[in-house]
C-alpha cells in the first residue's frame, strides 16, 4: 500500500501537467504527427537503393541533402512563426513537404537531390512547434514533466516510424512508402492547423515595443545548451551504428531490432523518471553522464543480450537529455523569439544525428565496432563536462562578485 501511495504521489507532476488546458491534445496530436516525420530518411534510403538501384552512398547523399535543408530551415521557419504566427507557416510547409514526397517517386536521382534539400528546408516543423507550445501552455515550474512527456513521445515515434517505412518498402514497394509519408505529412499539418496550439502564454505579449536582438538572448549559456544538444544526439546517432556493427561482427544481425527496442524502452523509463524528479538536474550533467555511460558499451561482450544489458545505463539517459535541453532553452529566451530558439535547438539536434553516424562509422572502419561507442561517448562526455565546468566557474564568479544593482528584466533573462 505504501508503495502504491508513493507511486501516485510521484505521478502528481504528470497529472498536474496534463490537467493544464490544451496539453493533452497537444501531446496526442504531436505524437501522431511525428510518426511520418520519423519515416522520412529510411523511406528515402529504401527508394534510392531499391527502386533507383543506386548504392548506399547515393542514398546517404540524398539523406544528407534533406538533413542540411532541415538544419538550415528550422530556425528560419521558427522566426517566421514568431513574426507571422503559426498557421501561415503550417500551411506553407504542409503543402511544400507533402508535394515533395508525392512527386519524389517520379524524380530522377539528380532532381531528387535538389528536391530533398528543398523538402528539408520547408519541412513541417512538428518538433519545434511541439516544444514551443509546451512552453506556452505550461508554467516554468511545471515544464520538466511536460518536456519529459514530449521526449517520450519522440521516442515512441522513432520506435514506430522507421519500422513502418521498412515494412512498407519491403512488403509493398518503396514508392508506396514515399506516398504514405506524403499523406502522413499532409494529415499531420492539417491536424496541427486545426489544433492551432498557442505559441505564447496568455500573459506573454503578442508584440514587443522593440525587436529583441540576438545579442540579448543568444547568450553563452544558450550556446552551451545548443552545443550539448548536438553532443547528445551525436552520441545517439553513433550508438545506432555501433550496435549494428557489433551484432554484424558477432553474426547476430537478426537481433538488432530487439536490442534497439530494449534501448528505446530504457529511454522511455528514463524519461518517465526524469519527469518525476523534484529537483532540477543540469542538462550538462545529464549529457556528460550519457557520454560516460556510452564509452564502455562495446566492451561488455559481443552477444546480443550482453550488448542490451550494457546499453541500459546510457538508454536511461537518452530521453532525459532531450527533455532537459528543451526545458533549458524554453527558460533562457523571451517568448517573442522562442520559435527561432527552438528552431536552433532542432537544428543542433539534427546536426548531432548527422555527425554521430559517420563519426562512429569511420572509427569502426579504422579499428573495431566497440570503439564506435567509445569515440562518440567520449565526444559527448568531453563537451558536456566542458560546459558543466564552465557553468560552475561562472556561478562561482557570480557568487564571489560584490552586490550589483538590480538587473533589468532583459539582463536577468540573459543571466539565467
Short mmCIF file of C-alpha atoms in Angstrom, two decimals:
data_model
loop_
_atom_site.label_atom_id
_atom_site.label_comp_id
_atom_site.label_asym_id
_atom_site.label_seq_id
_atom_site.Cartn_x
_atom_site.Cartn_y
_atom_site.Cartn_z
CA UNK A 1 0.00 0.00 0.00
CA UNK A 2 2.80 2.41 0.90
CA UNK A 3 4.45 1.71 -2.48
CA UNK A 4 1.20 2.47 -4.30
CA UNK A 5 0.81 5.74 -2.39
CA UNK A 6 4.39 6.78 -3.27
CA UNK A 7 3.77 5.95 -6.95
CA UNK A 8 0.60 8.04 -7.01
CA UNK A 9 2.47 10.91 -5.35
CA UNK A 10 5.28 10.60 -7.88
CA UNK A 11 2.75 10.74 -10.70
CA UNK A 12 1.44 14.07 -9.43
CA UNK A 13 3.74 16.17 -11.67
CA UNK A 14 2.38 14.38 -14.74
CA UNK A 15 -1.22 14.67 -13.57
CA UNK A 16 -0.79 18.39 -12.96
CA UNK A 17 0.88 19.00 -16.33
CA UNK A 18 -1.75 17.02 -18.27
CA UNK A 19 -4.54 18.79 -16.41
CA UNK A 20 -3.50 22.14 -17.89
CA UNK A 21 -5.76 23.28 -20.75
CA UNK A 22 -4.53 22.19 -24.15
CA UNK A 23 -1.67 19.95 -23.01
CA UNK A 24 -3.40 16.59 -23.55
CA UNK A 25 -4.48 17.43 -27.09
CA UNK A 26 -1.03 18.87 -27.91
CA UNK A 27 0.72 15.69 -26.73
CA UNK A 28 -1.63 13.42 -28.68
CA UNK A 29 -1.59 15.37 -31.94
CA UNK A 30 2.17 15.93 -31.97
CA UNK A 31 2.83 12.27 -31.13
CA UNK A 32 0.86 11.14 -34.18
CA UNK A 33 2.23 13.97 -36.33
CA UNK A 34 5.81 12.91 -35.63
CA UNK A 35 5.36 9.38 -36.99
CA UNK A 36 5.50 10.30 -40.73
CA UNK A 37 8.41 12.65 -39.97
CA UNK A 38 10.44 9.81 -38.48
CA UNK A 39 9.80 7.71 -41.61
CA UNK A 40 11.45 10.15 -43.99
CA UNK A 41 15.16 9.22 -44.06
CA UNK A 42 14.53 5.46 -44.09
CA UNK A 43 11.85 5.80 -46.78
CA UNK A 44 14.18 7.90 -48.93
CA UNK A 45 17.05 5.47 -48.43
CA UNK A 46 14.96 2.44 -49.39
CA UNK A 47 13.67 4.21 -52.50
CA UNK A 48 17.13 5.24 -53.74
CA UNK A 49 18.62 1.78 -53.13
CA UNK A 50 15.75 -0.50 -54.17
CA UNK A 51 13.94 1.46 -56.89
CA UNK A 52 16.61 3.72 -58.36
CA UNK A 53 19.24 0.96 -57.97
CA UNK A 54 21.88 3.29 -56.53
CA UNK A 55 24.21 2.39 -53.68
CA UNK A 56 24.01 3.34 -50.04
CA UNK A 57 26.43 6.18 -50.65
CA UNK A 58 23.96 7.80 -53.03
CA UNK A 59 21.16 7.16 -50.54
CA UNK A 60 23.24 8.76 -47.81
CA UNK A 61 23.83 11.80 -50.01
CA UNK A 62 20.09 12.22 -50.52
CA UNK A 63 19.53 11.90 -46.78
CA UNK A 64 22.31 14.41 -46.13
CA UNK A 65 20.70 16.90 -48.52
CA UNK A 66 17.43 16.64 -46.61
CA UNK A 67 19.23 16.91 -43.27
CA UNK A 68 21.13 20.03 -44.35
CA UNK A 69 17.89 21.60 -45.56
CA UNK A 70 16.16 20.82 -42.27
CA UNK A 71 19.06 22.18 -40.18
CA UNK A 72 19.09 25.45 -42.14
CA UNK A 73 15.32 25.76 -42.35
CA UNK A 74 14.35 25.09 -38.71
CA UNK A 75 15.45 28.45 -37.21
CA UNK A 76 14.22 30.34 -40.30
CA UNK A 77 10.78 28.78 -40.01
CA UNK A 78 10.79 29.34 -36.25
CA UNK A 79 11.50 33.01 -36.82
CA UNK A 80 8.54 33.23 -39.19
CA UNK A 81 6.33 31.59 -36.57
CA UNK A 82 7.42 34.29 -34.10
CA UNK A 83 6.69 37.07 -36.59
CA UNK A 84 3.65 35.87 -38.56
CA UNK A 85 2.04 33.27 -36.35
CA UNK A 86 1.80 29.51 -36.58
CA UNK A 87 -0.88 28.87 -39.19
CA UNK A 88 0.79 30.60 -42.19
CA UNK A 89 3.97 28.57 -41.60
CA UNK A 90 1.98 25.35 -41.18
CA UNK A 91 0.11 25.98 -44.42
CA UNK A 92 3.31 26.64 -46.39
CA UNK A 93 5.30 23.73 -45.02
CA UNK A 94 2.44 21.21 -45.17
CA UNK A 95 1.85 21.87 -48.86
CA UNK A 96 5.56 22.07 -49.75
CA UNK A 97 6.62 18.89 -47.97
CA UNK A 98 3.58 16.84 -48.98
CA UNK A 99 4.12 17.83 -52.64
CA UNK A 100 7.78 16.80 -52.46
CA UNK A 101 7.03 13.33 -51.11
CA UNK A 102 4.14 12.86 -53.53
CA UNK A 103 6.29 13.74 -56.55
CA UNK A 104 9.52 12.13 -55.34
CA UNK A 105 8.73 8.74 -56.98
CA UNK A 106 8.78 10.46 -60.39
CA UNK A 107 12.11 12.24 -59.89
CA UNK A 108 15.41 11.05 -61.38
CA UNK A 109 18.23 10.96 -58.87
CA UNK A 110 19.82 14.40 -59.62
CA UNK A 111 16.42 16.10 -59.33
CA UNK A 112 15.69 14.12 -56.17
CA UNK A 113 18.79 15.58 -54.51
CA UNK A 114 17.58 19.13 -55.11
CA UNK A 115 14.05 18.21 -54.07
CA UNK A 116 15.32 16.64 -50.85
CA UNK A 117 17.24 19.80 -49.98
CA UNK A 118 14.16 21.96 -50.60
CA UNK A 119 11.89 19.47 -48.85
CA UNK A 120 14.11 19.62 -45.78
CA UNK A 121 14.26 23.41 -45.91
CA UNK A 122 10.46 23.63 -45.89
CA UNK A 123 9.73 20.58 -43.75
CA UNK A 124 6.76 20.66 -41.39
CA UNK A 125 8.20 21.95 -38.06
CA UNK A 126 6.42 19.44 -35.81
CA UNK A 127 9.24 19.03 -33.30
CA UNK A 128 9.91 22.74 -32.81
CA UNK A 129 6.21 23.64 -32.65
CA UNK A 130 5.61 20.98 -30.00
CA UNK A 131 8.39 22.31 -27.75
CA UNK A 132 7.38 25.93 -28.31
CA UNK A 133 3.75 25.18 -27.47
CA UNK A 134 4.72 23.30 -24.31
CA UNK A 135 6.47 26.46 -23.13
CA UNK A 136 3.34 28.49 -23.92
CA UNK A 137 0.89 26.11 -22.22
CA UNK A 138 2.91 25.11 -19.16
CA UNK A 139 4.31 27.48 -16.50
CA UNK A 140 8.07 27.22 -15.92
CA UNK A 141 7.81 25.32 -12.64
CA UNK A 142 5.81 22.50 -14.31
CA UNK A 143 7.70 22.20 -17.59
CA UNK A 144 10.03 19.38 -16.54
CA UNK A 145 7.31 16.66 -16.59
CA UNK A 146 5.76 18.23 -19.70
CA UNK A 147 9.04 18.09 -21.61
CA UNK A 148 9.62 14.58 -20.27
CA UNK A 149 6.30 13.56 -21.84
CA UNK A 150 7.34 15.27 -25.06
CA UNK A 151 10.67 13.43 -25.14
CA UNK A 152 8.90 10.12 -24.53
CA UNK A 153 6.57 10.92 -27.43
CA UNK A 154 9.62 11.49 -29.63
CA UNK A 155 10.99 8.11 -28.57
CA UNK A 156 7.69 6.37 -29.34
CA UNK A 157 7.50 7.97 -32.78
CA UNK A 158 11.01 6.77 -33.60
CA UNK A 159 10.05 3.28 -32.50
CA UNK A 160 7.12 3.26 -34.94
CA UNK A 161 8.10 5.44 -37.93
CA UNK A 162 11.29 3.80 -39.26
CA UNK A 163 9.88 0.30 -38.74
CA UNK A 164 6.74 1.27 -40.66
CA UNK A 165 8.82 2.72 -43.50
CA UNK A 166 10.85 -0.50 -43.81
CA UNK A 167 7.70 -2.63 -43.67
CA UNK A 168 6.01 -0.67 -46.46
CA UNK A 169 9.13 -0.58 -48.63
CA UNK A 170 9.75 -4.33 -48.34
CA UNK A 171 6.19 -5.69 -48.30
CA UNK A 172 4.53 -3.24 -50.74
CA UNK A 173 7.06 -1.04 -52.54
CA UNK A 174 9.50 1.81 -51.81
CA UNK A 175 7.24 4.17 -53.77
CA UNK A 176 4.33 3.24 -51.53
CA UNK A 177 6.43 4.23 -48.52
CA UNK A 178 7.06 7.68 -50.05
CA UNK A 179 3.35 8.15 -50.77
CA UNK A 180 2.43 7.18 -47.22
CA UNK A 181 4.90 9.77 -45.94
CA UNK A 182 3.25 12.36 -48.20
CA UNK A 183 -0.21 11.54 -46.91
CA UNK A 184 1.01 11.38 -43.32
CA UNK A 185 2.68 14.78 -43.55
CA UNK A 186 -0.48 16.28 -45.07
CA UNK A 187 -2.64 14.85 -42.28
CA UNK A 188 -0.15 15.96 -39.63
CA UNK A 189 -0.09 19.51 -40.99
CA UNK A 190 -3.88 19.70 -41.17
CA UNK A 191 -4.21 18.36 -37.63
CA UNK A 192 -1.78 20.97 -36.30
CA UNK A 193 -3.51 23.69 -38.34
CA UNK A 194 -6.86 22.67 -36.83
CA UNK A 195 -5.45 22.43 -33.29
CA UNK A 196 -3.54 25.73 -33.67
CA UNK A 197 -1.66 25.36 -30.38
CA UNK A 198 -0.57 28.63 -28.76
CA UNK A 199 2.99 29.80 -29.26
CA UNK A 200 2.83 32.26 -26.36
CA UNK A 201 1.12 32.13 -22.98
CA UNK A 202 -1.83 34.41 -22.29
CA UNK A 203 0.28 36.68 -20.10
CA UNK A 204 3.08 36.94 -22.68
CA UNK A 205 2.86 39.89 -25.08
CA UNK A 206 1.96 39.19 -28.70
CA UNK A 207 4.17 42.02 -29.86
CA UNK A 208 7.00 43.94 -28.26
CA UNK A 209 7.77 47.63 -28.23
CA UNK A 210 11.05 46.91 -29.97
CA UNK A 211 12.66 43.98 -31.73
CA UNK A 212 14.73 41.76 -29.45
CA UNK A 213 18.21 41.49 -30.89
CA UNK A 214 20.00 38.15 -30.93
CA UNK A 215 22.74 39.59 -28.73
CA UNK A 216 20.21 39.82 -25.92
CA UNK A 217 19.05 36.20 -25.99
CA UNK A 218 21.73 34.23 -27.86
CA UNK A 219 23.88 34.16 -24.72
CA UNK A 220 26.89 31.95 -23.91
CA UNK A 221 24.61 29.91 -21.67
CA UNK A 222 22.18 29.26 -24.53
CA UNK A 223 25.01 28.47 -26.94
CA UNK A 224 26.22 25.93 -24.40
CA UNK A 225 22.77 24.29 -24.30
CA UNK A 226 22.74 24.11 -28.10
CA UNK A 227 26.22 22.57 -28.08
CA UNK A 228 25.28 19.83 -25.64
CA UNK A 229 22.09 19.20 -27.62
CA UNK A 230 24.34 18.43 -30.56
CA UNK A 231 26.60 16.31 -28.37
CA UNK A 232 23.71 14.26 -27.01
CA UNK A 233 22.30 13.33 -30.41
CA UNK A 234 25.80 12.72 -31.76
CA UNK A 235 26.09 10.03 -29.08
CA UNK A 236 22.68 8.61 -30.00
CA UNK A 237 23.43 8.57 -33.73
CA UNK A 238 26.77 6.88 -33.15
CA UNK A 239 25.20 4.30 -30.87
CA UNK A 240 22.77 3.25 -33.61
CA UNK A 241 25.61 2.49 -36.00
CA UNK A 242 27.82 0.83 -33.40
CA UNK A 243 25.02 -1.53 -32.31
CA UNK A 244 24.60 -2.75 -35.88
CA UNK A 245 28.37 -3.14 -36.30
CA UNK A 246 28.82 -5.15 -33.10
CA UNK A 247 25.97 -7.52 -33.93
CA UNK A 248 27.12 -7.90 -37.50
CA UNK A 249 30.60 -8.87 -36.36
CA UNK A 250 29.06 -11.39 -33.96
CA UNK A 251 26.83 -12.69 -36.78
CA UNK A 252 23.72 -11.78 -34.78
CA UNK A 253 22.26 -9.06 -37.02
CA UNK A 254 18.80 -10.60 -36.67
CA UNK A 255 18.77 -9.42 -33.04
CA UNK A 256 19.33 -5.77 -33.98
CA UNK A 257 15.65 -4.84 -33.70
CA UNK A 258 15.39 -6.45 -30.26
CA UNK A 259 18.48 -4.67 -28.92
CA UNK A 260 17.37 -1.29 -30.25
CA UNK A 261 13.86 -1.85 -28.85
CA UNK A 262 15.33 -2.57 -25.39
CA UNK A 263 17.41 0.61 -25.69
CA UNK A 264 14.29 2.60 -26.62
CA UNK A 265 12.28 1.17 -23.71
CA UNK A 266 15.09 2.16 -21.34
CA UNK A 267 14.91 5.67 -22.76
CA UNK A 268 11.15 5.79 -22.07
CA UNK A 269 11.70 4.64 -18.50
CA UNK A 270 14.44 7.20 -18.00
CA UNK A 271 12.27 9.99 -19.39
CA UNK A 272 9.43 8.94 -17.10
CA UNK A 273 11.68 9.00 -14.03
CA UNK A 274 13.19 12.35 -15.04
CA UNK A 275 9.74 13.92 -15.14
CA UNK A 276 9.04 12.81 -11.56
CA UNK A 277 12.26 14.19 -10.08
CA UNK A 278 11.50 17.10 -7.78
CA UNK A 279 14.94 18.75 -8.00
CA UNK A 280 16.37 20.33 -11.13
CA UNK A 281 19.16 18.37 -12.86
CA UNK A 282 21.65 20.20 -15.06
CA UNK A 283 21.36 19.20 -18.73
CA UNK A 284 25.17 19.44 -18.90
CA UNK A 285 25.43 16.79 -16.19
CA UNK A 286 22.90 14.52 -17.92
CA UNK A 287 24.73 14.69 -21.25
CA UNK A 288 28.09 14.14 -19.54
CA UNK A 289 26.71 11.01 -17.88
CA UNK A 290 25.20 9.88 -21.19
CA UNK A 291 28.63 10.08 -22.82
CA UNK A 292 30.41 8.36 -19.93
CA UNK A 293 27.87 5.51 -19.86
CA UNK A 294 28.21 5.07 -23.64
CA UNK A 295 32.02 4.72 -23.73
CA UNK A 296 32.23 1.17 -22.26
CA UNK A 297 29.18 -0.33 -24.01
CA UNK A 298 31.12 -2.10 -26.75
CA UNK A 299 33.42 -3.81 -24.25
CA UNK A 300 30.55 -5.51 -22.42
CA UNK A 301 30.54 -8.59 -24.67
CA UNK A 302 29.54 -9.45 -28.21
CA UNK A 303 26.38 -11.44 -27.50
CA UNK A 304 23.14 -9.59 -28.21
CA UNK A 305 21.91 -9.96 -24.64
CA UNK A 306 25.17 -8.67 -23.13
CA UNK A 307 25.08 -5.71 -25.52
CA UNK A 308 21.49 -4.99 -24.48
CA UNK A 309 22.48 -5.07 -20.80
CA UNK A 310 25.42 -2.76 -21.45
CA UNK A 311 23.07 -0.28 -23.14
CA UNK A 312 20.77 0.04 -20.11
CA UNK A 313 22.51 2.89 -18.21
CA UNK A 314 23.00 5.04 -21.32
CA UNK A 315 19.49 4.23 -22.53
CA UNK A 316 18.03 5.60 -19.31
CA UNK A 317 19.63 8.97 -20.10
CA UNK A 318 18.50 9.39 -23.74
CA UNK A 319 15.05 10.92 -23.24
CA UNK A 320 16.14 12.97 -20.18
CA UNK A 321 18.90 14.59 -22.24
CA UNK A 322 16.37 15.75 -24.85
CA UNK A 323 13.86 16.89 -22.22
CA UNK A 324 16.42 18.76 -20.12
CA UNK A 325 17.87 20.70 -23.05
CA UNK A 326 14.43 21.65 -24.39
CA UNK A 327 13.37 22.84 -20.94
CA UNK A 328 16.56 24.89 -20.60
CA UNK A 329 16.01 26.60 -23.96
CA UNK A 330 12.43 27.48 -23.00
CA UNK A 331 13.69 29.15 -19.82
CA UNK A 332 16.51 31.12 -21.42
CA UNK A 333 14.76 33.09 -24.17
CA UNK A 334 11.93 35.63 -24.25
CA UNK A 335 8.61 34.48 -25.68
CA UNK A 336 8.91 36.73 -28.74
CA UNK A 337 11.86 34.72 -30.11
CA UNK A 338 11.02 31.30 -28.71
CA UNK A 339 10.20 29.86 -32.12
CA UNK A 340 13.59 30.80 -33.54
CA UNK A 341 15.35 29.50 -30.44
CA UNK A 342 13.50 26.16 -30.61
CA UNK A 343 14.38 26.04 -34.29
CA UNK A 344 18.05 26.47 -33.42
CA UNK A 345 17.77 23.65 -30.91
CA UNK A 346 16.11 21.46 -33.52
CA UNK A 347 19.00 22.27 -35.88
CA UNK A 348 21.52 21.35 -33.20
CA UNK A 349 19.75 18.01 -32.68
CA UNK A 350 19.73 17.38 -36.43
CA UNK A 351 23.42 18.23 -36.77
CA UNK A 352 24.30 15.88 -33.92
CA UNK A 353 22.47 12.99 -35.52
CA UNK A 354 24.11 13.76 -38.88
CA UNK A 355 27.61 13.77 -37.32
CA UNK A 356 27.25 10.81 -34.99
CA UNK A 357 26.70 8.08 -37.57
CA UNK A 358 29.67 8.91 -39.86
CA UNK A 359 31.98 9.51 -36.88
CA UNK A 360 31.16 6.10 -35.41
CA UNK A 361 31.39 4.51 -38.84
CA UNK A 362 34.82 5.98 -39.54
CA UNK A 363 36.18 4.86 -36.16
CA UNK A 364 34.71 1.38 -36.61
CA UNK A 365 36.24 1.04 -40.08
CA UNK A 366 39.64 2.07 -38.71
CA UNK A 367 39.56 -0.11 -35.60
CA UNK A 368 36.75 -2.29 -34.22
CA UNK A 369 32.98 -1.92 -33.52
CA UNK A 370 33.48 -1.42 -29.79
CA UNK A 371 35.46 1.76 -30.44
CA UNK A 372 32.44 3.32 -32.19
CA UNK A 373 30.71 3.56 -28.80
CA UNK A 374 33.89 4.79 -27.14
CA UNK A 375 34.55 7.56 -29.69
CA UNK A 376 31.07 9.07 -29.75
CA UNK A 377 30.62 8.63 -26.00
CA UNK A 378 33.93 10.41 -25.40
CA UNK A 379 32.85 13.37 -27.53
CA UNK A 380 29.58 13.65 -25.62
CA UNK A 381 31.30 13.39 -22.25
CA UNK A 382 34.00 15.95 -23.10
CA UNK A 383 31.52 18.51 -24.47
CA UNK A 384 29.12 18.03 -21.55
CA UNK A 385 31.92 18.22 -18.96
CA UNK A 386 33.46 21.30 -20.56
CA UNK A 387 30.23 23.27 -20.35
CA UNK A 388 29.43 21.86 -16.90
CA UNK A 389 32.77 23.13 -15.58
CA UNK A 390 32.31 26.46 -17.36
CA UNK A 391 28.92 26.86 -15.71
CA UNK A 392 30.34 26.11 -12.27
CA UNK A 393 33.15 28.64 -12.78
CA UNK A 394 30.67 31.28 -13.92
CA UNK A 395 28.45 30.58 -10.92
CA UNK A 396 31.39 30.83 -8.53
CA UNK A 397 32.46 34.15 -10.03
CA UNK A 398 28.91 35.46 -9.78
CA UNK A 399 28.71 34.40 -6.13
CA UNK A 400 32.07 35.96 -5.31
CA UNK A 401 31.30 39.25 -7.08
CA UNK A 402 30.16 42.24 -4.96
CA UNK A 403 26.49 43.06 -4.87
CA UNK A 404 25.32 44.87 -8.00
CA UNK A 405 22.25 46.97 -8.74
CA UNK A 406 19.08 45.04 -9.50
CA UNK A 407 19.21 43.79 -13.11
CA UNK A 408 16.74 44.76 -15.76
CA UNK A 409 14.36 42.03 -17.00
CA UNK A 410 16.41 41.60 -20.20
CA UNK A 411 19.65 41.25 -18.21
CA UNK A 412 18.05 38.77 -15.81
CA UNK A 413 16.88 36.63 -18.70
CA UNK A 414 20.36 36.59 -20.21
CA UNK A 415 21.97 35.67 -16.86
CA UNK A 416 19.72 32.65 -16.48
#
